[in-house]
Coordinates of C-alpha atoms and ligand atoms in Angstrom, one line a residue:
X1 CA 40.2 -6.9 0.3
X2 CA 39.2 -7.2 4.0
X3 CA 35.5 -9.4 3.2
X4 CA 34.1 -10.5 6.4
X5 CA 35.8 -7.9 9.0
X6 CA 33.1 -5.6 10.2
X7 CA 33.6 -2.0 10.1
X8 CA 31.9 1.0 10.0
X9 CA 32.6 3.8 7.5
X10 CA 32.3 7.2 6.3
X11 CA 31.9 6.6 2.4
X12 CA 30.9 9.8 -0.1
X13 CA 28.6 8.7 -2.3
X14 CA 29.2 9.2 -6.2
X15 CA 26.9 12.2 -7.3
X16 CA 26.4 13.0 -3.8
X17 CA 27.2 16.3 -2.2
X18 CA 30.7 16.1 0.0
X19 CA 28.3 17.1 3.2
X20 CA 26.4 14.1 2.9
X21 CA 28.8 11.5 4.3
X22 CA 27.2 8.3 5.6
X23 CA 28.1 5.9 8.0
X24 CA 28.0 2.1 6.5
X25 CA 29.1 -1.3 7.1
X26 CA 32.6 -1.1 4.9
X27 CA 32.8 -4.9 4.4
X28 CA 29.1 -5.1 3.1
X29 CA 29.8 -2.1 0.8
X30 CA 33.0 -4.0 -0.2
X31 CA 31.3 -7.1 -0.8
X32 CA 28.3 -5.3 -3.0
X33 CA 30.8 -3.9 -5.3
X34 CA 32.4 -7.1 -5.4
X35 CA 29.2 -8.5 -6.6
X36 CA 28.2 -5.8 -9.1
X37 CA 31.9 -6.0 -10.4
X38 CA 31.6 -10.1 -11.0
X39 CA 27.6 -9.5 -12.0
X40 CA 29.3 -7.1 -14.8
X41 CA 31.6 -9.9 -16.1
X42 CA 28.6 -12.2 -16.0
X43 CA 26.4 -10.2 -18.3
X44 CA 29.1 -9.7 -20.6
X45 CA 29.9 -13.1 -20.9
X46 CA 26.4 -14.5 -21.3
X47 CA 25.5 -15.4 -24.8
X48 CA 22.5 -13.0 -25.0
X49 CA 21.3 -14.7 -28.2
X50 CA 20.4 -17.7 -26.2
X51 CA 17.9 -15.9 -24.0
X52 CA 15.4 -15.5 -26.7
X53 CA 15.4 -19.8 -27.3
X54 CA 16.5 -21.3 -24.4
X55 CA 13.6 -22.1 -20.9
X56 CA 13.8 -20.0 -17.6
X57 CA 15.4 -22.9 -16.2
X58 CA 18.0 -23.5 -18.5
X59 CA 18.6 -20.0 -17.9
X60 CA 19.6 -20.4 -14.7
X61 CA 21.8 -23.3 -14.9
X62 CA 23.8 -21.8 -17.4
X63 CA 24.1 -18.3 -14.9
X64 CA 24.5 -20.4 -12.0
X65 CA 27.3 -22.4 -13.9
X66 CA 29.1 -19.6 -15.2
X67 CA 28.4 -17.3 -11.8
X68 CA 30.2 -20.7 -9.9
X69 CA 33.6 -19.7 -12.4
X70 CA 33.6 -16.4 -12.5
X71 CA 33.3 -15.9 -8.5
X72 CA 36.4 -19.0 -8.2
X73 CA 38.5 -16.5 -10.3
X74 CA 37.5 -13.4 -8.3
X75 CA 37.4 -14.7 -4.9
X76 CA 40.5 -17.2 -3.1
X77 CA 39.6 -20.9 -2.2
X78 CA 39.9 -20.3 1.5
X79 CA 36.8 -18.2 1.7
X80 CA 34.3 -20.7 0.7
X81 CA 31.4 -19.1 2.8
X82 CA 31.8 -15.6 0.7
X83 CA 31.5 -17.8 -2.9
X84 CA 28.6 -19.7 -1.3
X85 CA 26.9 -16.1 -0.3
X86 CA 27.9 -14.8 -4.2
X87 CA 26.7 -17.4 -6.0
X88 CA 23.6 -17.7 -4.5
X89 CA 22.9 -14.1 -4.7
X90 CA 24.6 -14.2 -8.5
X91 CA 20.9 -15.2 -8.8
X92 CA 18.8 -12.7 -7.6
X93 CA 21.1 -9.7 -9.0
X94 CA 20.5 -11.4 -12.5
X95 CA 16.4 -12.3 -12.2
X96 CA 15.2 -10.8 -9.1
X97 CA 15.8 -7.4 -6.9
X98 CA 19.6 -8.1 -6.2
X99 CA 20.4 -6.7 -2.4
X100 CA 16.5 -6.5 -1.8
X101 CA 15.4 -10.4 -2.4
X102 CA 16.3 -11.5 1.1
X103 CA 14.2 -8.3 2.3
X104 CA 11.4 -9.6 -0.2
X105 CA 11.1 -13.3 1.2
X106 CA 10.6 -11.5 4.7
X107 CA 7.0 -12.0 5.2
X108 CA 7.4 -9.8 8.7
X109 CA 8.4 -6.5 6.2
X110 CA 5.2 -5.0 5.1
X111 CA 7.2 -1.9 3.3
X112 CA 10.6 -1.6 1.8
X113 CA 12.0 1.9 1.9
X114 CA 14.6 2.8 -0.7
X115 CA 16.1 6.2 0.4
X116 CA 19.5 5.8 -1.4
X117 CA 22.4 3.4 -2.3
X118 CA 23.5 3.0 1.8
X119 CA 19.8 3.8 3.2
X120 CA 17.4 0.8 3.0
X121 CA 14.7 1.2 5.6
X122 CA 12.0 -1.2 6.2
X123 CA 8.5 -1.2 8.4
X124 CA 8.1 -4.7 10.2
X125 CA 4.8 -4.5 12.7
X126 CA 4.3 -0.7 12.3
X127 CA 7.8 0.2 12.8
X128 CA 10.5 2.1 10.0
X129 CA 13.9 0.4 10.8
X130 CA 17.1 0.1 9.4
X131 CA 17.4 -2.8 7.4
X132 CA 20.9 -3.0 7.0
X133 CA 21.1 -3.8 3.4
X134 CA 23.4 -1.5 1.0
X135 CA 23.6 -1.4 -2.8
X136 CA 27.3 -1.3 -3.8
X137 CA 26.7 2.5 -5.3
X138 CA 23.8 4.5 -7.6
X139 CA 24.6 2.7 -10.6
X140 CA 23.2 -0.7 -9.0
X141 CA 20.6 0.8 -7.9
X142 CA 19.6 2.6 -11.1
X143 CA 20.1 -1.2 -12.9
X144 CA 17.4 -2.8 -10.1
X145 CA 14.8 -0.2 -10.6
X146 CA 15.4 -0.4 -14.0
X147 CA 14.6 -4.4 -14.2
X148 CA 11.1 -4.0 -12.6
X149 CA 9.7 -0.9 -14.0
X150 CA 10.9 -2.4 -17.6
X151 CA 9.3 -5.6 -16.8
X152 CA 6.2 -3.7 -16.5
X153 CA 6.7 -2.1 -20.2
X154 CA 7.4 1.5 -18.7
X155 CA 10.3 3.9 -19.0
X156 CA 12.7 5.8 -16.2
X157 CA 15.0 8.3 -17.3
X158 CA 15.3 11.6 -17.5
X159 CA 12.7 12.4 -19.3
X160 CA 10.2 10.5 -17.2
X161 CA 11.6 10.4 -13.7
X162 CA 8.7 9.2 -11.5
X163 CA 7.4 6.1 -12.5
X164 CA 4.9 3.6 -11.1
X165 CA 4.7 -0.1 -11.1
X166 CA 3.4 -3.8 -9.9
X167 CA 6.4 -6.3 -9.3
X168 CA 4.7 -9.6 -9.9
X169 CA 4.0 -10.8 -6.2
X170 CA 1.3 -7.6 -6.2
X171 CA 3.6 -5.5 -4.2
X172 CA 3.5 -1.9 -5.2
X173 CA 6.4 0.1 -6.4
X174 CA 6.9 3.5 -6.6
X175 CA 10.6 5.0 -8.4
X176 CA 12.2 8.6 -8.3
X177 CA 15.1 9.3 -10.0
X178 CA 16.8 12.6 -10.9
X179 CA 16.4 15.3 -11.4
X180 CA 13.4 15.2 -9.2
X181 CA 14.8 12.9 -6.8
X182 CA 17.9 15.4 -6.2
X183 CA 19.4 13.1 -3.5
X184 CA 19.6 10.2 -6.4
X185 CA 17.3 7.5 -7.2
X186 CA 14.8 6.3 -4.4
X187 CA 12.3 3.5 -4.4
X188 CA 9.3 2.5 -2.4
X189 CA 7.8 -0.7 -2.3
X190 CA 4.2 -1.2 -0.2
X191 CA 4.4 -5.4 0.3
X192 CA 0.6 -7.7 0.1
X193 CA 1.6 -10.7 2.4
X194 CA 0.2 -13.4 0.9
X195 CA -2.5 -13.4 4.3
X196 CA -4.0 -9.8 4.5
X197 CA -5.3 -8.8 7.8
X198 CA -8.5 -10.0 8.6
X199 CA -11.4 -8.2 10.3
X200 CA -10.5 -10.3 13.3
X201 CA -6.8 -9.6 12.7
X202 CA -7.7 -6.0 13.4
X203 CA -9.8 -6.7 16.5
X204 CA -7.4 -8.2 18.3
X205 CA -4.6 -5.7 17.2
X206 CA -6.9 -3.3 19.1
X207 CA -7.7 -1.4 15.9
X208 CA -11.5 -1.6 16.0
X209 CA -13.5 -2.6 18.4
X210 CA -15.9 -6.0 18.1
X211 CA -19.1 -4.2 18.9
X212 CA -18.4 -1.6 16.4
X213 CA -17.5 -4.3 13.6
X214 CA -21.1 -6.0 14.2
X215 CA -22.5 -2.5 13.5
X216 CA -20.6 -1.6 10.3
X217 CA -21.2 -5.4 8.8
X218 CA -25.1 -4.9 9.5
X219 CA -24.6 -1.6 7.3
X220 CA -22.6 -2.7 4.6
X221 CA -25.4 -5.7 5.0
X222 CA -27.7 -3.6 4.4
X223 CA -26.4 -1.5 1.7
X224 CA -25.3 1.6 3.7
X225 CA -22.8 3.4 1.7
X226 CA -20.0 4.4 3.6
X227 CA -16.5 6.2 3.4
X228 CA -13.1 4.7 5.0
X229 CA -10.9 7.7 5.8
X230 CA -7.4 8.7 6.6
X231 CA -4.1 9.9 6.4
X232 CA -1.1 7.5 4.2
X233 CA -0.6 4.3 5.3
X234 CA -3.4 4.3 8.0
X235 CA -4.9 0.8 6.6
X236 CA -7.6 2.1 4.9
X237 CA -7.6 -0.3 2.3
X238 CA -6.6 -2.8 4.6
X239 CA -9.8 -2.0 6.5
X240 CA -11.5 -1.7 3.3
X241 CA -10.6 -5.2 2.3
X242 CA -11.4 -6.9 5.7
X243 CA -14.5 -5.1 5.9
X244 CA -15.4 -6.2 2.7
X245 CA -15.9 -9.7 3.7
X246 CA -19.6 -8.6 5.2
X247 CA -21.1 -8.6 1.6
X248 CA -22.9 -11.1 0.8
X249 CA -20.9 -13.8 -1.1
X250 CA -23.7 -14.4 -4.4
X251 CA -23.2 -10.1 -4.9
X252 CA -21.5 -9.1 -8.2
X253 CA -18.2 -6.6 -7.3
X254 CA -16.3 -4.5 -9.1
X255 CA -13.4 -3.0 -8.1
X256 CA -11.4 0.2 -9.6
X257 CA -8.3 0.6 -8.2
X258 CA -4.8 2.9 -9.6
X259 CA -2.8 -0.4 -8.9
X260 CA -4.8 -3.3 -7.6
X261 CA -4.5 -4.1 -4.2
X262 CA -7.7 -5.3 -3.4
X263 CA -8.2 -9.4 -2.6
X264 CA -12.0 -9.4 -2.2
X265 CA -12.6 -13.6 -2.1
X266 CA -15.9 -13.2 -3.1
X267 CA -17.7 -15.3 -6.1
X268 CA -18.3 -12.5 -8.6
X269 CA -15.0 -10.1 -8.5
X270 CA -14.1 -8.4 -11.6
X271 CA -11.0 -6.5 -10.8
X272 CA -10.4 -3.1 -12.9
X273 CA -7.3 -1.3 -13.0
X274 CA -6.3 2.3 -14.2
X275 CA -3.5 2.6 -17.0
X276 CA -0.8 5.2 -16.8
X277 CA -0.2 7.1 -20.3
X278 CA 2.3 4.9 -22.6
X279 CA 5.9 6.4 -23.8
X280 CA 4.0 8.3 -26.3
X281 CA 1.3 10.2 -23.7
X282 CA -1.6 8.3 -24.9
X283 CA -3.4 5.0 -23.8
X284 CA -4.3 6.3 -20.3
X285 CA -7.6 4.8 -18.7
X286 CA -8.5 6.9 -15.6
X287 CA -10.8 5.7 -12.7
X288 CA -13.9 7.8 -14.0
X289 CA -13.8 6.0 -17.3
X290 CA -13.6 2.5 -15.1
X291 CA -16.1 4.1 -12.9
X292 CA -18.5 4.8 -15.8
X293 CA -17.5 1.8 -17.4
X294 CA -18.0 -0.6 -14.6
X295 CA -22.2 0.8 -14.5
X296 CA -22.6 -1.3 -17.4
X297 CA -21.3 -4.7 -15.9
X298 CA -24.3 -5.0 -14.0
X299 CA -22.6 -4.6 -10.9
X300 CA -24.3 -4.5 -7.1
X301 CA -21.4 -2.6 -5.6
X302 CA -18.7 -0.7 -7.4
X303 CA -15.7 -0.6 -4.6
X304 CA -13.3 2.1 -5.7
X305 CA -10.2 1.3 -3.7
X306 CA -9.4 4.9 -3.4
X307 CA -11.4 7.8 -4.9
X308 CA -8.7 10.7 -5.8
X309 CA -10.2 12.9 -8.0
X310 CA -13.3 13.5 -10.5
X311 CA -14.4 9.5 -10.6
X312 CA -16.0 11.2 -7.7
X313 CA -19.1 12.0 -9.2
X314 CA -19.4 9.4 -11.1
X315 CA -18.8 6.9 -8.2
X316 CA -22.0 9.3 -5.8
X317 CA -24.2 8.8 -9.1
X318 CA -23.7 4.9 -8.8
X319 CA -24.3 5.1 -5.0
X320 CA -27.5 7.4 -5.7
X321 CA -28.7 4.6 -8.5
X322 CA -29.2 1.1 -7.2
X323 CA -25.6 0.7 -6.7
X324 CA -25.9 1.8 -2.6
X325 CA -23.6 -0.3 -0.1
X326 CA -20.8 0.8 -2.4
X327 CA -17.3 1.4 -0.8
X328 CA -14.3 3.2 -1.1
X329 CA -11.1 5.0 0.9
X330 CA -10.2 8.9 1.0
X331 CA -7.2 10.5 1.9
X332 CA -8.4 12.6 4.8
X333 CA -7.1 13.9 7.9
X334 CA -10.8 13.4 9.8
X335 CA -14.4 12.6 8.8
X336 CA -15.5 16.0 8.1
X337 CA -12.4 16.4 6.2
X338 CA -13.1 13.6 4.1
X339 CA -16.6 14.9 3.1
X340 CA -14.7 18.1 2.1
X341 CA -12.2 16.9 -0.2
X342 CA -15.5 14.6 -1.8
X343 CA -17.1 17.9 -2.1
X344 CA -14.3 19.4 -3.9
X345 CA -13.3 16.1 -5.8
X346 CA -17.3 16.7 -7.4
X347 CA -16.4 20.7 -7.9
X348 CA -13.2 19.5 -9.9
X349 CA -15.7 17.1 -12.4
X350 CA -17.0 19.7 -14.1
X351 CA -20.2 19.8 -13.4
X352 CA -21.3 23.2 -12.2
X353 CA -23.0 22.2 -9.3
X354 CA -23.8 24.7 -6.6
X355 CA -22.6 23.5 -3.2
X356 CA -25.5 22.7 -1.4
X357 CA -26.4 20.1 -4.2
X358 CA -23.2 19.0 -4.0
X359 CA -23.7 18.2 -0.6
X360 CA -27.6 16.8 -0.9
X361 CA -25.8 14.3 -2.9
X362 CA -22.8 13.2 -1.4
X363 CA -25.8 12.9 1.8
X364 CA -27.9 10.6 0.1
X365 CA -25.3 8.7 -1.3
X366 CA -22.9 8.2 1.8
X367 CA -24.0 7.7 5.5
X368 CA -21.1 7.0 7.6
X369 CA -17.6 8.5 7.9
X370 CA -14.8 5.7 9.2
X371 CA -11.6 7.6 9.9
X372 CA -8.6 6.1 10.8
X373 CA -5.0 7.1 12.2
X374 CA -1.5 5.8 12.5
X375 CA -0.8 6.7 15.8
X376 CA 2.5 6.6 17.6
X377 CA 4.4 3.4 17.2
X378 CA 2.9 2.1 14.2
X379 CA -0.5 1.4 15.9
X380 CA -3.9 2.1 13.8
X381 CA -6.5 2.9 15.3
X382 CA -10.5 3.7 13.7
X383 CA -10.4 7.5 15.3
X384 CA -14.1 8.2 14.8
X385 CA -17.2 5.9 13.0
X386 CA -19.3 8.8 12.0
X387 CA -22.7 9.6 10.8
X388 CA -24.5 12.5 8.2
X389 CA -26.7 13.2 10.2
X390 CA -28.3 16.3 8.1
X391 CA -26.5 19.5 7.0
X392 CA -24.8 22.7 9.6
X393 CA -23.9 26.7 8.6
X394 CA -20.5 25.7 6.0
X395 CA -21.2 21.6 5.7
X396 CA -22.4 18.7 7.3
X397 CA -24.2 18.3 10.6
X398 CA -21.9 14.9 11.9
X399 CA -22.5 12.9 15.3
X400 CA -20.0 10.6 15.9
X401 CA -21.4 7.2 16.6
X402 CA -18.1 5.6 17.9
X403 CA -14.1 6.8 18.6
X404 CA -11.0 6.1 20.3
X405 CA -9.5 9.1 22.4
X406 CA -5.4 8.8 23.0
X407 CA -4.8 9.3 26.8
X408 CA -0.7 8.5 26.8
X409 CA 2.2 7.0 25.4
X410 CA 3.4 4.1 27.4
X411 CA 7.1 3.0 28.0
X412 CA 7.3 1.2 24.5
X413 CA 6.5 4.7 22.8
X414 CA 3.0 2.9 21.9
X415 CA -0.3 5.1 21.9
X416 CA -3.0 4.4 24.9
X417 CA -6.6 5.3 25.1
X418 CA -9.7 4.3 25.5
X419 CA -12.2 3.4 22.7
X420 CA -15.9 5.0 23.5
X421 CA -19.4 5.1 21.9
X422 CA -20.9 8.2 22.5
X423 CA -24.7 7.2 23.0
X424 CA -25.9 8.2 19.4
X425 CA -28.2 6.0 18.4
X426 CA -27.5 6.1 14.3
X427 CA -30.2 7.2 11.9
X428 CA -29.2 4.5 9.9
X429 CA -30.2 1.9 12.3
X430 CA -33.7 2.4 10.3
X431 CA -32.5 1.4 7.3
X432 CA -30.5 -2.1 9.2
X433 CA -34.5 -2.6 10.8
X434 CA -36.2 -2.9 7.4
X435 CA -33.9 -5.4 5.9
X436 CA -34.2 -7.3 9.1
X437 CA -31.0 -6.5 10.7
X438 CA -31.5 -6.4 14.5
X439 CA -28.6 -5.3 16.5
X440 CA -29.0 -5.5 20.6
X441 CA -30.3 -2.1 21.9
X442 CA -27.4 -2.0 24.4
X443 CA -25.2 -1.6 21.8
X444 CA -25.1 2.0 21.0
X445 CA -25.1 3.1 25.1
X446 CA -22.3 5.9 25.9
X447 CA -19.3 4.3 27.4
X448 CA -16.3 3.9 27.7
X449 CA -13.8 0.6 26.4
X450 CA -10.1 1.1 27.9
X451 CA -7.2 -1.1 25.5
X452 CA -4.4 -2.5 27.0
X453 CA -1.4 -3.3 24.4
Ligands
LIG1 N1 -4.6 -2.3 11.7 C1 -3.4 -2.5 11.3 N2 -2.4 -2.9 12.2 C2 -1.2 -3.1 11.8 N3 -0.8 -3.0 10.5 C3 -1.6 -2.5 9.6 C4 -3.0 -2.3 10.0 N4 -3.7 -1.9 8.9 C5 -2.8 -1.9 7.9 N5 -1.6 -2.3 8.3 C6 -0.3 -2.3 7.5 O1 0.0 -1.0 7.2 C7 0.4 -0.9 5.8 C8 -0.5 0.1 5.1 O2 -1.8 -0.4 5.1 P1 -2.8 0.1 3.9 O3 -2.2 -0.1 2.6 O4 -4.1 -0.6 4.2 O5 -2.9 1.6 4.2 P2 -3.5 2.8 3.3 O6 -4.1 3.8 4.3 O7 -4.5 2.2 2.4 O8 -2.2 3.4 2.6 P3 -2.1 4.3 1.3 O9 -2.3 5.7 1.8 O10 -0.7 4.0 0.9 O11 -3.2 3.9 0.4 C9 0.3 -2.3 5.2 O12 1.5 -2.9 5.2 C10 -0.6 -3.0 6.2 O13 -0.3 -4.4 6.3
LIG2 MG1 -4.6 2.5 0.3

């Protein structure tokens, strides 16, 4: 078996539609089914009954040991570099992601983008790319995704093909499989690094602008309630968490989130998360019972990490009762969007409210609007910072405080533009006075901030 050459080849994938040829790296897919063939041989020679009584560690001596044999049989003496490259990935196909560990340990990879067996894409600084990495068919694949979501104490099959999960880093995993994944199974997993971006992090990526940062900390200071919009994967909740840092440390948080994602470091966090329905369809714990829930931990701020659905109501009630400077994210495609998916998130909680109470409410509870975008190559960007100011014919009456305008796309494929304010002075600026908040007047004046990247 040709194991080091490198070639490229068309392979048909098992279960795979004849038109769907790929081109791969034929030793690499070689060398996976190698691995999956000896990994096969491994499992069947373990002595499962020792795994209930012997330690983690002992554990993997004993694999190691036996991986060390079984690769010496498999593979000829004169390629020691391929039995070094098994046996230490023996390891990670039996306790950790197999093919996707080295991709794991990457702290540059932010997501890791399952498409199929010999289509592994990952985003590194904004950017999908290849990765390179190739499972040796479906069947390996199938066994990795079914490691972590049973790790988790949930099911994939058939029956339930979709299937969420946490791996135990944090990251977030999300799993297809047939029959609604009809290409074959497909996973997606949305990487924490161990240092989330910080609210300077974002300044100097050009993301926000510093003037408009000291603004939205002497809100959140002051306990204006505000929205973070945007489309997927804009950094909301990245914005959301590095914003966060602007309450004050001796406040009591808590956060609802679907799968936690949140690292507030502040003194009094207690962390909340949803639960999906159990094998059986009963157990779940949505974000409106965590919503209503969390009202009676004496919390100052509930930060819903993103509000989907009818928590909605529940989460304005809390911002309209003693619980202002409360945060969340929306999916959104602009601030006037956002409000309009609040306003039909409140429609969908069954209470009958007609719309214009809907919206008095929503107004009294939320003052600004902070909409972000991916733009091209990967950059984010805040779009708009906007303000209720009052209510127009069909919604709200919004002035945009703040926004970045795209001018170009320079030789890199990177967005260009300008940040500006647009000279409206914000209503809420009131509200910053009486707790003693005094931002420079200059602050606010229409111009115009060009950013270079
Ligand atoms: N300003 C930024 N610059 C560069 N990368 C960023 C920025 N903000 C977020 N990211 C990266 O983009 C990815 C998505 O960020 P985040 O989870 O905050 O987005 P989101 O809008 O909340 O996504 P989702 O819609 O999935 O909830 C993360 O890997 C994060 O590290
Ligand atoms: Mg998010």
């Amino acid at each position: 078996m040709p194991f080091i050459q490198s070639r490229t080849m068309m392979v048909e994938l098992p279960g795979v539609s004849a038109d769907t040829f790929e081109e791969v790296d034929a030793a690499e897919l070689d060398y996976q089914r190698l691995k999956v063939r000896i990994h096969e041989k491994l499992v069947d020679s373990l002595d499962l009954s020792l795994l209930a009584h012997v330690s983690e560690q002992e554990l993997s001596g004993e694999v190691k040991t036996l991986a060390a044999e079984l690769v010496a049989e498999e593979v000829p003496k004169t390629n020691m570099a391929l039995r070094e490259r098994l046996e230490a990935e023996m390891l990670d196909e039996v306790f950790g992601l197999g093919p996707l560990e080295p991709l794991m340990r990457d702290d540059s990879i932010c997501d890791i983008l399952v498409n199929s067996p010999t289509e592994v894409f990952v985003e590194r600084r904004g950017r999908l790319e290849p990765s390179g990495v190739l499972f040796a068919d479906e069947r390996h694949l199938m066994r990795i995704i079914q490691r972590i979501v049973s790790r988790v104490g949930r099911r994939i099959d058939e029956v339930s093909p979709m299937v969420d999960a946490r791996l135990p880093d944090g990251s977030r995993v999300n799993a297809v499989i047939r029959p609604l994944a009809l290409n074959g199974p497909t996973l997606s997993i949305r990487r924490f690094g161990k240092h989330p971006l910080q609210i300077e992090d974002l300044v100097a990526k050009h993301s926000i602008e510093q003037e408009i940062v000291e603004f939205l900390a002497a809100a959140i200071d002051a306990r204006v309630s505000f929205l973070i919009s945007g489309g997927t994967g804009a950094g909301k909740t990245t914005m959301l968490n590095a914003l966060a840092k602007f309450i004050p440390n001796d406040e009591r948080l808590v956060t609802i989130e679907d799968s936690a994602e949140l690292q507030l470091q502040h003194r009094h966090v207690i962390r909340l998360e949803t639960r999906a329905p159990n094998n059986e369809g009963t157990g779940a714990v949505s974000q409106r019972e965590l919503v209503r829930n969390a009202l009676r931990m004496r919390p100052d701020r509930i930060i819903v990490g993103e509000v989907r659905g009818s928590e909605a109501i529940d989460m304005l009630q809390a911002m309209n009762t003693g619980h202002e400077g409360s945060l969340t994210t929306i999916h959104a495609n602009d601030s006037r969007d956002a409000l309009a998916r609040l306003e039909m998130m409140v429609a969908m909680s069954g209470f009958e409210l007609p719309i214009p109470v809907v919206r008095q409410y929503i107004a009294s509870g939320i003052s600004l609007v902070v909409h972000l975008s991916r733009l091209k190559g990967g950059v984010r960007r805040v779009m708009q910072v906007s303000e209720i100011v009052g209510f127009a014919e069909g919604g709200f009456h919004l002035e945009d405080v703040f926004g970045f305008e795209q001018t170009g796309i320079n030789e890199q494929g990177i967005a260009q533009g300008e940040f500006y304010f647009t000279g409206h002075r914000p209503l809420c600026l009131n509200r910053l006075r009486a707790c003693g908040l005094r931002l420079s007047d200059s602050l606010f004046d229409k111009r115009r901030i060009p950013v270079s990247t």
